[in-house]
Short mmCIF file of C-alpha atoms and ligand atoms in Angstrom, two decimals:
data_model
loop_
_atom_site.label_atom_id
_atom_site.label_comp_id
_atom_site.label_asym_id
_atom_site.label_seq_id
_atom_site.Cartn_x
_atom_site.Cartn_y
_atom_site.Cartn_z
CA MET X 1 10.27 -23.86 -7.27
CA SER X 2 8.13 -26.61 -6.45
CA ASP X 3 4.87 -26.01 -4.68
CA SER X 4 6.17 -25.75 -1.00
CA VAL X 5 7.16 -22.17 -0.52
CA ARG X 6 5.37 -21.02 2.34
CA VAL X 7 5.27 -16.87 3.14
CA ARG X 8 3.81 -14.75 5.56
CA PHE X 9 2.72 -11.55 6.26
CA ALA X 10 2.46 -10.70 10.05
CA PRO X 11 1.80 -7.19 10.87
CA SER X 12 1.67 -6.06 14.40
CA PRO X 13 -1.73 -4.39 14.95
CA THR X 14 -0.63 -1.42 16.97
CA GLY X 15 -1.81 0.75 14.05
CA LYS X 16 -3.34 0.93 9.95
CA LEU X 17 -1.50 -0.51 7.46
CA HIS X 18 1.02 1.51 5.79
CA ILE X 19 2.64 1.83 2.47
CA GLY X 20 5.80 0.24 3.74
CA GLY X 21 3.86 -2.99 4.99
CA ALA X 22 1.50 -3.08 2.11
CA ARG X 23 4.65 -3.49 0.05
CA THR X 24 6.00 -5.97 2.06
CA ALA X 25 2.46 -8.19 1.70
CA ILE X 26 2.31 -7.71 -1.78
CA TYR X 27 5.65 -8.77 -2.24
CA ASN X 28 5.17 -12.32 -0.25
CA TRP X 29 1.69 -12.67 -1.67
CA ALA X 30 3.17 -12.24 -5.27
CA PHE X 31 5.64 -14.65 -4.27
CA ALA X 32 3.57 -17.21 -2.95
CA ARG X 33 1.77 -16.95 -6.30
CA ALA X 34 4.34 -17.08 -8.49
CA ASN X 35 5.82 -19.75 -7.06
CA GLY X 36 2.46 -21.97 -6.56
CA GLY X 37 3.06 -21.53 -3.10
CA THR X 38 0.87 -20.65 0.02
CA PHE X 39 0.64 -16.74 1.33
CA ILE X 40 -0.22 -16.74 5.19
CA LEU X 41 -1.32 -13.85 7.13
CA ARG X 42 -0.45 -14.15 10.94
CA ILE X 43 -1.45 -11.21 13.24
CA ASP X 44 1.77 -10.56 15.32
CA ASP X 45 -0.29 -9.12 18.57
CA THR X 46 2.46 -9.88 21.38
CA ASP X 47 2.67 -6.16 22.51
CA PRO X 48 -0.83 -6.13 24.56
CA THR X 49 -0.19 -2.47 25.01
CA ARG X 50 -0.19 -1.31 21.30
CA SER X 51 -2.22 -4.21 19.49
CA THR X 52 -6.38 -3.49 19.26
CA ASP X 53 -8.73 -5.66 17.51
CA GLU X 54 -9.86 -2.45 15.99
CA ASN X 55 -6.40 -2.22 14.07
CA THR X 56 -6.64 -5.87 13.29
CA GLN X 57 -9.85 -5.46 11.56
CA ILE X 58 -8.94 -2.48 9.79
CA ILE X 59 -5.34 -4.34 8.55
CA LEU X 60 -7.75 -7.26 7.35
CA ARG X 61 -9.88 -4.53 5.30
CA ALA X 62 -6.74 -2.85 4.07
CA MET X 63 -5.70 -6.24 2.70
CA ARG X 64 -9.09 -7.42 1.05
CA TRP X 65 -9.37 -4.16 -0.38
CA LEU X 66 -5.72 -4.54 -1.78
CA GLY X 67 -6.84 -7.99 -3.20
CA LEU X 68 -4.06 -9.79 -1.64
CA ASP X 69 -6.02 -13.06 -0.45
CA TRP X 70 -4.65 -15.23 2.30
CA ASP X 71 -4.62 -19.09 2.12
CA GLU X 72 -4.54 -19.40 5.92
CA GLY X 73 -4.63 -16.94 8.57
CA PRO X 74 -7.85 -14.90 10.44
CA GLU X 75 -10.96 -16.19 9.10
CA VAL X 76 -10.06 -18.44 6.99
CA GLY X 77 -8.30 -20.91 9.32
CA GLY X 78 -5.57 -23.53 8.16
CA ASP X 79 -3.48 -26.58 9.24
CA PHE X 80 -0.87 -24.36 11.11
CA GLY X 81 -3.21 -22.30 13.62
CA PRO X 82 -3.98 -20.21 15.45
CA TYR X 83 -2.83 -17.05 13.60
CA SER X 84 -2.99 -14.41 16.19
CA GLN X 85 0.47 -14.73 18.40
CA THR X 86 -1.87 -14.11 21.68
CA GLU X 87 -3.11 -17.56 20.62
CA ARG X 88 -0.07 -19.27 20.61
CA LEU X 89 1.49 -18.52 24.15
CA ASN X 90 1.24 -22.06 24.48
CA LEU X 91 3.73 -22.95 22.15
CA TYR X 92 5.97 -20.36 23.03
CA LYS X 93 5.75 -22.26 26.51
CA GLN X 94 6.34 -25.27 25.33
CA THR X 95 9.47 -24.60 22.70
CA ALA X 96 10.98 -22.51 25.80
CA GLU X 97 10.55 -25.11 28.24
CA ARG X 98 12.37 -27.62 25.62
CA LEU X 99 15.00 -25.14 24.92
CA LEU X 100 15.46 -24.93 28.93
CA ALA X 101 15.25 -28.43 29.18
CA GLU X 102 17.99 -29.46 26.78
CA GLY X 103 20.82 -26.48 27.97
CA LYS X 104 20.00 -23.90 25.16
CA ALA X 105 18.13 -21.23 26.88
CA TYR X 106 18.86 -20.59 31.12
CA PRO X 107 16.79 -18.49 33.66
CA CYS X 108 18.22 -15.14 34.24
CA PHE X 109 17.79 -13.52 37.65
CA CYS X 110 19.87 -9.90 37.44
CA THR X 111 17.94 -7.04 38.26
CA PRO X 112 17.67 -4.18 35.95
CA GLU X 113 20.28 -2.47 38.55
CA GLN X 114 22.83 -5.08 38.28
CA LEU X 115 22.32 -5.11 34.42
CA ALA X 116 23.15 -1.27 34.30
CA ALA X 117 26.15 -1.77 36.81
CA ASP X 118 27.57 -4.56 34.03
CA ARG X 119 27.31 -2.31 31.29
CA GLU X 120 28.58 0.74 33.45
CA ALA X 121 31.42 -1.28 34.47
CA ALA X 122 32.13 -2.56 30.45
CA GLN X 123 32.18 0.72 29.19
CA ALA X 124 35.17 2.08 31.81
CA ARG X 125 37.03 -0.80 30.97
CA LYS X 126 36.31 -0.31 27.31
CA ASP X 127 35.10 -3.55 26.97
CA PRO X 128 34.59 -4.04 23.00
CA PHE X 129 31.17 -6.11 24.26
CA GLN X 130 28.89 -4.05 26.07
CA GLY X 131 26.01 -6.36 26.34
CA TYR X 132 24.71 -8.92 29.25
CA GLN X 133 27.91 -10.22 30.88
CA ARG X 134 26.33 -13.52 30.82
CA ARG X 135 26.16 -13.77 34.81
CA CYS X 136 23.39 -16.64 34.81
CA ARG X 137 25.13 -18.62 32.17
CA ASP X 138 26.56 -21.11 34.22
CA LEU X 139 24.13 -21.38 37.65
CA SER X 140 23.75 -25.05 37.99
CA PRO X 141 20.14 -26.23 37.25
CA GLU X 142 19.51 -26.76 41.17
CA GLU X 143 20.58 -23.44 42.10
CA ALA X 144 18.33 -21.67 39.33
CA GLN X 145 15.30 -24.05 40.12
CA ALA X 146 15.82 -23.23 43.69
CA ARG X 147 15.84 -19.34 42.93
CA ILE X 148 12.78 -19.94 40.79
CA ASP X 149 11.08 -21.82 43.64
CA ALA X 150 11.82 -18.76 45.90
CA GLY X 151 9.53 -16.37 43.64
CA GLU X 152 12.65 -14.39 42.20
CA PRO X 153 11.55 -12.96 38.93
CA TYR X 154 13.44 -14.23 36.11
CA VAL X 155 13.67 -13.86 32.39
CA LEU X 156 15.07 -16.55 29.90
CA ARG X 157 17.85 -16.23 27.95
CA ILE X 158 18.74 -18.04 24.92
CA LYS X 159 22.46 -19.74 25.03
CA VAL X 160 24.49 -18.30 22.16
CA PRO X 161 27.07 -21.03 21.74
CA GLU X 162 30.50 -20.39 22.55
CA ASP X 163 32.03 -21.27 19.34
CA ARG X 164 29.27 -20.58 17.09
CA GLY X 165 31.55 -17.95 14.91
CA ASN X 166 30.05 -15.92 12.13
CA VAL X 167 26.70 -16.24 11.43
CA VAL X 168 26.48 -15.49 7.57
CA ILE X 169 23.13 -14.69 6.26
CA ASN X 170 22.53 -15.18 2.71
CA ASP X 171 19.93 -12.76 2.09
CA ALA X 172 17.95 -12.69 -1.20
CA VAL X 173 18.53 -9.37 -1.46
CA HIS X 174 21.34 -7.87 0.54
CA GLY X 175 23.53 -10.90 -0.76
CA GLU X 176 26.15 -12.11 2.35
CA VAL X 177 25.54 -10.42 5.58
CA THR X 178 27.98 -11.89 8.27
CA PHE X 179 27.59 -11.22 11.80
CA ASP X 180 30.12 -12.02 14.63
CA ALA X 181 28.08 -14.82 17.37
CA LYS X 182 30.43 -12.93 19.74
CA GLU X 183 28.46 -9.47 19.52
CA LEU X 184 24.96 -10.87 20.07
CA ASP X 185 23.62 -11.23 23.55
CA ASP X 186 22.56 -13.84 25.09
CA PHE X 187 19.41 -12.25 24.58
CA VAL X 188 15.74 -12.36 26.02
CA ILE X 189 13.40 -15.30 24.82
CA PHE X 190 10.63 -14.54 27.39
CA ARG X 191 10.60 -11.59 29.76
CA SER X 192 9.78 -11.71 33.28
CA ASP X 193 6.17 -11.25 32.65
CA GLY X 194 5.66 -14.47 30.92
CA THR X 195 5.63 -13.26 27.25
CA PRO X 196 7.89 -14.10 24.38
CA THR X 197 10.15 -11.38 22.60
CA TYR X 198 9.68 -10.60 19.06
CA ASN X 199 12.87 -12.46 18.43
CA PHE X 200 11.52 -15.63 20.15
CA ALA X 201 7.65 -15.53 19.08
CA THR X 202 8.52 -14.83 15.57
CA VAL X 203 11.06 -17.23 14.78
CA VAL X 204 8.78 -20.14 16.58
CA ASP X 205 6.08 -19.23 14.27
CA ASP X 206 7.75 -18.96 11.44
CA ALA X 207 9.63 -22.27 12.05
CA LEU X 208 6.22 -24.43 13.51
CA MET X 209 4.40 -23.10 10.11
CA GLY X 210 6.97 -24.22 7.90
CA ILE X 211 8.03 -20.51 6.45
CA THR X 212 10.62 -21.05 3.64
CA HIS X 213 11.27 -17.25 2.92
CA VAL X 214 10.75 -14.38 4.99
CA ILE X 215 10.19 -11.13 3.27
CA ARG X 216 10.15 -8.34 4.98
CA GLY X 217 11.26 -4.66 5.48
CA ASP X 218 15.16 -4.49 6.20
CA ASP X 219 14.80 -2.61 9.53
CA HIS X 220 14.87 -6.36 10.81
CA LEU X 221 18.16 -7.36 9.00
CA SER X 222 19.94 -6.87 12.40
CA ASN X 223 17.15 -8.93 13.74
CA THR X 224 18.24 -11.82 11.92
CA PRO X 225 21.27 -13.08 13.71
CA ARG X 226 19.55 -13.36 16.70
CA GLN X 227 16.49 -14.91 14.81
CA VAL X 228 19.36 -17.57 13.45
CA MET X 229 20.34 -18.68 16.88
CA VAL X 230 16.49 -19.42 17.57
CA TYR X 231 16.43 -21.92 14.77
CA GLU X 232 19.42 -23.31 15.38
CA ALA X 233 18.61 -23.77 19.02
CA MET X 234 15.32 -25.51 18.29
CA GLY X 235 17.01 -27.32 15.29
CA ALA X 236 14.29 -25.87 12.94
CA PRO X 237 15.46 -25.04 8.96
CA VAL X 238 16.78 -21.81 8.80
CA PRO X 239 14.63 -19.83 5.81
CA VAL X 240 15.58 -17.82 3.46
CA PHE X 241 15.70 -14.49 4.21
CA ALA X 242 15.11 -11.19 1.90
CA HIS X 243 15.03 -8.03 3.16
CA ILE X 244 13.63 -5.16 1.17
CA SER X 245 14.44 -1.73 1.69
CA MET X 246 12.87 0.96 3.38
CA ILE X 247 10.69 3.51 1.31
CA LEU X 248 11.67 6.81 1.57
CA GLY X 249 9.62 10.39 0.99
CA ALA X 250 10.70 12.87 -1.92
CA ASP X 251 13.46 14.42 0.92
CA GLY X 252 15.49 11.20 1.19
CA LYS X 253 14.20 10.62 4.73
CA LYS X 254 12.20 7.55 5.82
CA LEU X 255 8.18 7.78 4.71
CA SER X 256 6.20 9.14 7.46
CA LYS X 257 2.90 11.11 8.00
CA ARG X 258 5.00 14.28 7.11
CA HIS X 259 5.12 13.16 3.76
CA GLY X 260 1.28 12.84 3.45
CA ALA X 261 -1.50 10.17 3.27
CA THR X 262 0.51 6.71 4.19
CA SER X 263 -2.18 4.26 5.18
CA VAL X 264 -3.92 2.11 2.94
CA GLU X 265 -7.56 3.42 4.13
CA GLU X 266 -6.62 7.08 3.10
CA TYR X 267 -5.66 6.27 -0.27
CA ARG X 268 -8.83 4.15 -0.87
CA ASP X 269 -10.81 6.74 0.20
CA ALA X 270 -9.34 9.19 -2.13
CA GLY X 271 -10.19 7.31 -5.12
CA TYR X 272 -7.20 4.77 -6.16
CA LEU X 273 -7.66 2.20 -8.01
CA SER X 274 -6.62 -1.26 -5.84
CA ASP X 275 -5.10 -2.48 -8.95
CA ALA X 276 -3.07 0.90 -9.68
CA PHE X 277 -1.95 1.18 -6.25
CA VAL X 278 -1.21 -2.47 -5.83
CA ASN X 279 1.27 -2.12 -9.46
CA TYR X 280 2.37 1.02 -8.21
CA LEU X 281 3.77 -0.16 -4.54
CA ALA X 282 5.23 -3.15 -6.36
CA LEU X 283 7.30 -1.09 -8.60
CA LEU X 284 8.88 0.67 -5.25
CA GLY X 285 11.62 -1.90 -5.39
CA TRP X 286 11.10 -4.52 -7.47
CA SER X 287 10.83 -4.41 -11.36
CA LEU X 288 9.73 -6.57 -13.86
CA ASP X 289 11.98 -6.06 -16.75
CA GLY X 290 13.46 -2.31 -15.52
CA GLU X 291 11.27 -0.96 -17.77
CA THR X 292 7.62 -2.45 -18.05
CA THR X 293 5.64 0.35 -15.63
CA VAL X 294 1.85 -1.01 -16.19
CA ILE X 295 2.13 -4.48 -14.92
CA PRO X 296 -1.29 -6.08 -14.28
CA ARG X 297 -1.99 -8.28 -11.12
CA ASP X 298 -2.20 -11.36 -13.02
CA VAL X 299 1.23 -10.56 -14.72
CA LEU X 300 2.90 -9.57 -11.04
CA ALA X 301 1.18 -12.81 -9.65
CA SER X 302 2.99 -15.15 -12.21
CA GLN X 303 6.37 -12.86 -12.95
CA PHE X 304 7.28 -11.87 -9.04
CA SER X 305 10.88 -12.83 -8.22
CA LEU X 306 13.12 -11.95 -5.51
CA GLU X 307 16.16 -11.86 -7.98
CA ARG X 308 14.26 -8.41 -9.32
CA ILE X 309 14.13 -6.68 -5.66
CA SER X 310 16.61 -3.73 -5.54
CA LYS X 311 18.90 -3.47 -2.43
CA ASN X 312 18.32 0.19 -2.95
CA PRO X 313 15.48 2.54 -1.15
CA ALA X 314 12.69 3.58 -3.16
CA THR X 315 11.36 6.75 -3.59
CA PHE X 316 7.45 6.92 -3.06
CA ASP X 317 6.54 9.66 -5.59
CA PRO X 318 2.67 10.80 -5.09
CA LYS X 319 2.58 12.11 -8.78
CA LYS X 320 3.86 8.32 -10.30
CA LEU X 321 0.76 6.88 -8.20
CA ASP X 322 -1.59 9.76 -9.71
CA TRP X 323 -0.21 8.73 -13.34
CA MET X 324 -0.77 5.40 -12.50
CA ASN X 325 -3.93 5.59 -11.43
CA ALA X 326 -5.22 7.72 -14.56
CA GLU X 327 -3.22 4.88 -16.87
CA TYR X 328 -5.43 2.25 -15.24
CA ILE X 329 -8.50 4.29 -15.66
CA ASN X 330 -8.06 5.19 -19.30
CA ALA X 331 -7.56 1.42 -19.41
CA MET X 332 -10.99 0.96 -18.54
CA SER X 333 -13.63 0.01 -21.21
CA ASN X 334 -16.45 2.63 -21.27
CA ALA X 335 -18.66 0.12 -19.88
CA ASP X 336 -16.72 -0.52 -16.65
CA PHE X 337 -15.91 3.18 -16.11
CA ALA X 338 -19.18 3.96 -16.32
CA ASP X 339 -20.36 1.31 -13.77
CA GLN X 340 -17.53 1.52 -11.78
CA ILE X 341 -16.84 5.11 -11.61
CA MET X 342 -18.30 7.74 -13.36
CA LEU X 343 -22.07 6.88 -12.43
CA PRO X 344 -21.23 6.63 -8.24
CA GLU X 345 -18.90 9.88 -8.84
CA LEU X 346 -21.75 11.54 -10.66
CA LEU X 347 -24.23 9.87 -7.48
CA LYS X 348 -21.87 11.18 -5.01
CA ALA X 349 -21.71 14.67 -6.34
CA GLY X 350 -25.59 14.82 -6.96
CA LEU X 351 -25.82 15.14 -10.22
CA ILE X 352 -27.85 12.25 -10.57
CA LYS X 353 -30.11 9.92 -8.60
CA GLU X 354 -30.02 6.47 -7.64
CA GLY X 355 -31.65 4.59 -9.65
CA PHE X 356 -30.71 6.69 -12.63
CA GLU X 357 -30.81 5.05 -16.28
CA ALA X 358 -29.80 6.31 -19.49
CA ASP X 359 -29.70 4.80 -23.31
CA ALA X 360 -26.30 2.87 -23.50
CA ALA X 361 -25.14 4.57 -26.73
CA TRP X 362 -25.38 8.07 -24.89
CA LEU X 363 -23.48 6.99 -21.61
CA ASP X 364 -20.95 5.14 -23.69
CA ALA X 365 -20.61 8.39 -25.80
CA LEU X 366 -20.41 10.25 -22.29
CA ALA X 367 -18.06 7.71 -20.27
CA GLU X 368 -15.92 8.09 -23.71
CA ILE X 369 -15.05 11.60 -23.45
CA VAL X 370 -14.97 11.52 -19.38
CA ARG X 371 -12.77 8.52 -19.04
CA PRO X 372 -9.50 10.07 -20.46
CA ARG X 373 -9.97 13.51 -18.35
CA THR X 374 -10.27 11.56 -15.37
CA LYS X 375 -7.12 11.16 -13.15
CA MET X 376 -8.77 11.04 -10.02
CA PRO X 377 -12.58 9.39 -9.74
CA ALA X 378 -13.87 12.56 -8.51
CA ASP X 379 -12.89 14.08 -11.89
CA ALA X 380 -15.35 12.52 -13.50
CA ALA X 381 -18.41 14.30 -11.79
CA THR X 382 -16.27 17.63 -12.86
CA VAL X 383 -15.63 16.69 -16.31
CA ALA X 384 -19.37 15.85 -16.84
CA ALA X 385 -21.47 18.43 -14.80
CA PRO X 386 -21.92 20.76 -17.82
CA VAL X 387 -24.01 17.53 -19.09
CA PHE X 388 -25.97 17.30 -16.51
CA ALA X 389 -26.81 20.86 -15.91
CA THR X 390 -29.49 22.55 -18.09
CA ALA X 391 -29.59 26.17 -19.58
CA GLU X 392 -31.23 27.14 -16.48
CA THR X 393 -28.58 25.78 -13.97
CA LEU X 394 -25.55 25.50 -15.67
CA ALA X 395 -22.82 27.49 -13.61
CA TYR X 396 -20.88 29.75 -15.51
CA ASP X 397 -17.05 30.24 -13.88
CA GLU X 398 -16.33 33.95 -14.38
CA LYS X 399 -12.98 33.98 -15.34
CA SER X 400 -14.01 31.79 -18.34
CA VAL X 401 -16.71 34.43 -19.17
CA SER X 402 -14.71 37.05 -19.45
CA LYS X 403 -11.64 35.55 -20.97
CA GLY X 404 -14.27 33.47 -23.75
CA LEU X 405 -17.21 35.60 -23.95
CA ALA X 406 -17.14 39.45 -22.60
CA LYS X 407 -15.12 40.33 -25.48
CA GLU X 408 -15.99 42.76 -28.24
CA GLY X 409 -17.43 40.26 -31.19
CA MET X 410 -18.17 37.31 -29.23
CA GLY X 411 -22.13 38.27 -29.09
CA ALA X 412 -22.28 38.18 -33.27
CA VAL X 413 -20.29 34.88 -32.54
CA LEU X 414 -22.90 33.58 -30.50
CA ASP X 415 -25.82 35.02 -33.17
CA ALA X 416 -23.87 32.85 -35.88
CA ALA X 417 -23.67 29.78 -33.60
CA ARG X 418 -27.01 29.76 -32.92
CA THR X 419 -28.45 29.97 -36.31
CA ALA X 420 -26.09 27.56 -37.66
CA LEU X 421 -26.62 25.34 -35.07
CA GLU X 422 -30.58 25.88 -35.75
CA ALA X 423 -30.45 24.39 -38.97
CA VAL X 424 -29.35 21.02 -37.79
CA THR X 425 -31.64 18.71 -37.87
CA ASP X 426 -29.64 15.35 -37.06
CA TRP X 427 -27.94 16.22 -33.73
CA THR X 428 -24.67 14.34 -33.96
CA ALA X 429 -21.10 15.47 -33.01
CA GLU X 430 -19.91 15.56 -36.48
CA ASN X 431 -23.13 17.52 -37.57
CA ILE X 432 -22.84 19.93 -35.03
CA ASP X 433 -18.90 20.63 -35.64
CA GLY X 434 -20.02 20.67 -39.63
CA ALA X 435 -22.01 23.64 -38.70
CA LEU X 436 -19.75 25.78 -36.39
CA GLU X 437 -16.88 25.04 -38.62
CA PRO X 438 -17.15 27.62 -41.46
CA LEU X 439 -17.57 30.41 -38.80
CA PRO X 440 -14.36 31.70 -37.91
CA GLU X 441 -14.04 32.18 -41.89
CA VAL X 442 -17.50 33.43 -42.44
CA LEU X 443 -16.90 35.83 -39.47
CA ASP X 444 -13.53 36.68 -40.23
CA VAL X 445 -12.87 35.49 -36.46
CA LYS X 446 -9.91 33.37 -35.10
CA LYS X 447 -10.96 29.77 -34.65
CA ARG X 448 -10.00 29.63 -31.02
CA LEU X 449 -12.20 32.38 -30.13
CA VAL X 450 -15.16 31.02 -31.82
CA PHE X 451 -14.78 27.99 -30.32
CA GLY X 452 -14.01 29.27 -27.02
CA ALA X 453 -17.02 31.44 -27.08
CA VAL X 454 -19.62 28.68 -28.13
CA ARG X 455 -17.72 26.23 -25.27
CA VAL X 456 -18.17 28.58 -22.36
CA ALA X 457 -22.08 29.15 -23.39
CA GLU X 458 -22.82 25.72 -23.64
CA CYS X 459 -20.48 24.59 -20.73
CA GLY X 460 -19.64 27.52 -18.62
CA ASN X 461 -16.06 26.76 -18.68
CA MET X 462 -12.92 26.45 -20.90
CA VAL X 463 -11.26 23.30 -20.20
CA SER X 464 -14.64 20.54 -20.90
CA PRO X 465 -14.07 17.84 -23.26
CA PRO X 466 -14.92 17.99 -27.23
CA LEU X 467 -17.02 20.61 -28.12
CA GLY X 468 -19.29 18.21 -30.43
CA GLU X 469 -19.31 15.34 -28.55
CA THR X 470 -20.69 17.20 -25.32
CA MET X 471 -23.28 19.41 -27.37
CA ALA X 472 -24.50 16.05 -28.79
CA LEU X 473 -25.24 14.71 -25.07
CA ILE X 474 -26.46 17.70 -23.86
CA GLY X 475 -29.61 17.71 -26.72
CA ARG X 476 -30.37 20.19 -29.38
CA ASP X 477 -32.88 21.98 -27.15
CA ASP X 478 -30.97 23.00 -24.28
CA CYS X 479 -28.19 24.07 -26.68
CA LEU X 480 -29.69 26.75 -27.69
CA ALA X 481 -31.37 27.39 -24.63
CA ARG X 482 -27.74 27.89 -23.11
CA ILE X 483 -26.61 29.96 -26.10
CA ASP X 484 -29.97 32.16 -25.20
CA ARG X 485 -28.87 32.49 -21.46
CA ALA X 486 -25.33 33.34 -22.62
CA ARG X 487 -25.97 35.71 -25.00
CA PRO X 488 -26.38 38.74 -22.76
CA MET X 489 -22.70 38.19 -21.16
CA ALA X 490 -21.17 38.90 -24.50
CA LEU X 491 -20.40 41.92 -26.20
N1 LIG H 501 5.02 -8.09 13.20
C1 LIG H 501 6.56 -7.44 12.90
C2 LIG H 501 6.47 -6.45 12.48
O1 LIG H 501 5.35 -5.81 11.88
C3 LIG H 501 6.91 -8.70 11.57
C4 LIG H 501 8.34 -8.82 11.72
C5 LIG H 501 8.86 -9.99 10.56
O2 LIG H 501 8.16 -10.46 9.51
O3 LIG H 501 9.31 -10.57 11.37
O4 LIG H 501 7.60 -5.40 11.87
#
């Protein structure tokens, strides 16, 4: 494909950016990047009652967090602006006037009562076409002008050509979809209050912005034949359409608030990594090769293709998203993990203070054991907490104490462990493990019980990271002091 690909994401700022919109944005972005094209962000704010600047800001923020940089649009500008519909009213008016002058659109003066009466009559005579009965289509231009001059309210309608026949849309996802132009109303393109309708404004924008591919949710598929009528009336080339399937919840119903968090912001705030989130959403209806699941952003941006978009609805599975997030965390280097996740989380949890400094090797060893146990960023603080406690402040989990310490024979285990550990001079994970290793045999106590007791004594719980590594990080003196503190809990 040439470098002339131009695609757009056109959210209506009537709410936050949701998962479905984010996926549409990702597909448009990736398609532009994969084809050396241009990704345009346009704010469809023609519904003044529901659009707010605040929502626009929220959407821009979400786009930035997703890492979907736009080449033209709000804040970056471009040659085809302005990039919000409320600033483009003149363009809609000019286009409508041209269509009016060319006889491709006409004013309609029918009152709501008239329209309702026509609809009822059509129902009564079982007319298969129950839409607008084209009452004003053949008014002479003089009569129409006289009524406009007399101040009669009117809308503008598009004139669907009588002999248009089938409108065939060659959708990149759905294949050929055929609509009969006879079924299409001479639909309204301008309301009586002087605002354009979605089907008109969108096409004027897409045509004037030179959009080559329209990638959007398939809830808009039924609008497409009407939009094609507008392109044709304007004499503009019709873009390629790619209508992507809905995203469903686990119950097979359209994803909504009932299924939990739906806005991008909520996922950002919950600590998901942008890269993992984008990867996961990209797979909701698209695949690289049918099996690869971890698809880094640069691969997505070079390999994305419309051919691999599925027709079938995708199911949003929060567990898979969590899995993906853990994959991305686990794939980080220790240094990145420490900087981007562990230290910020430790700070948030109050385990360290601003300006915290640590020996690089020590920090690397900590990241090494915490990283694989971190599925969500906040886990890092939970996993690392015992390391940041002291013998005095360590919290003992009651269940772990009763299961691991408050048992016959565990007192002797702790005593033997203390003696063995005291003999370790070079306090490394290996030496610590080496000191504890012979105890089960010497004491004739199951290995699981020996290590369980020491683990609870040192970490306060049974689920902490590998013992030797953790104890090495805690330090010799504090480890011995923890055994002393735990000793009275053991029997
Ligand atoms: N503003 C419309 C929406 O959010 C855009 C639809 C389209 O892409 O044409 O649904």
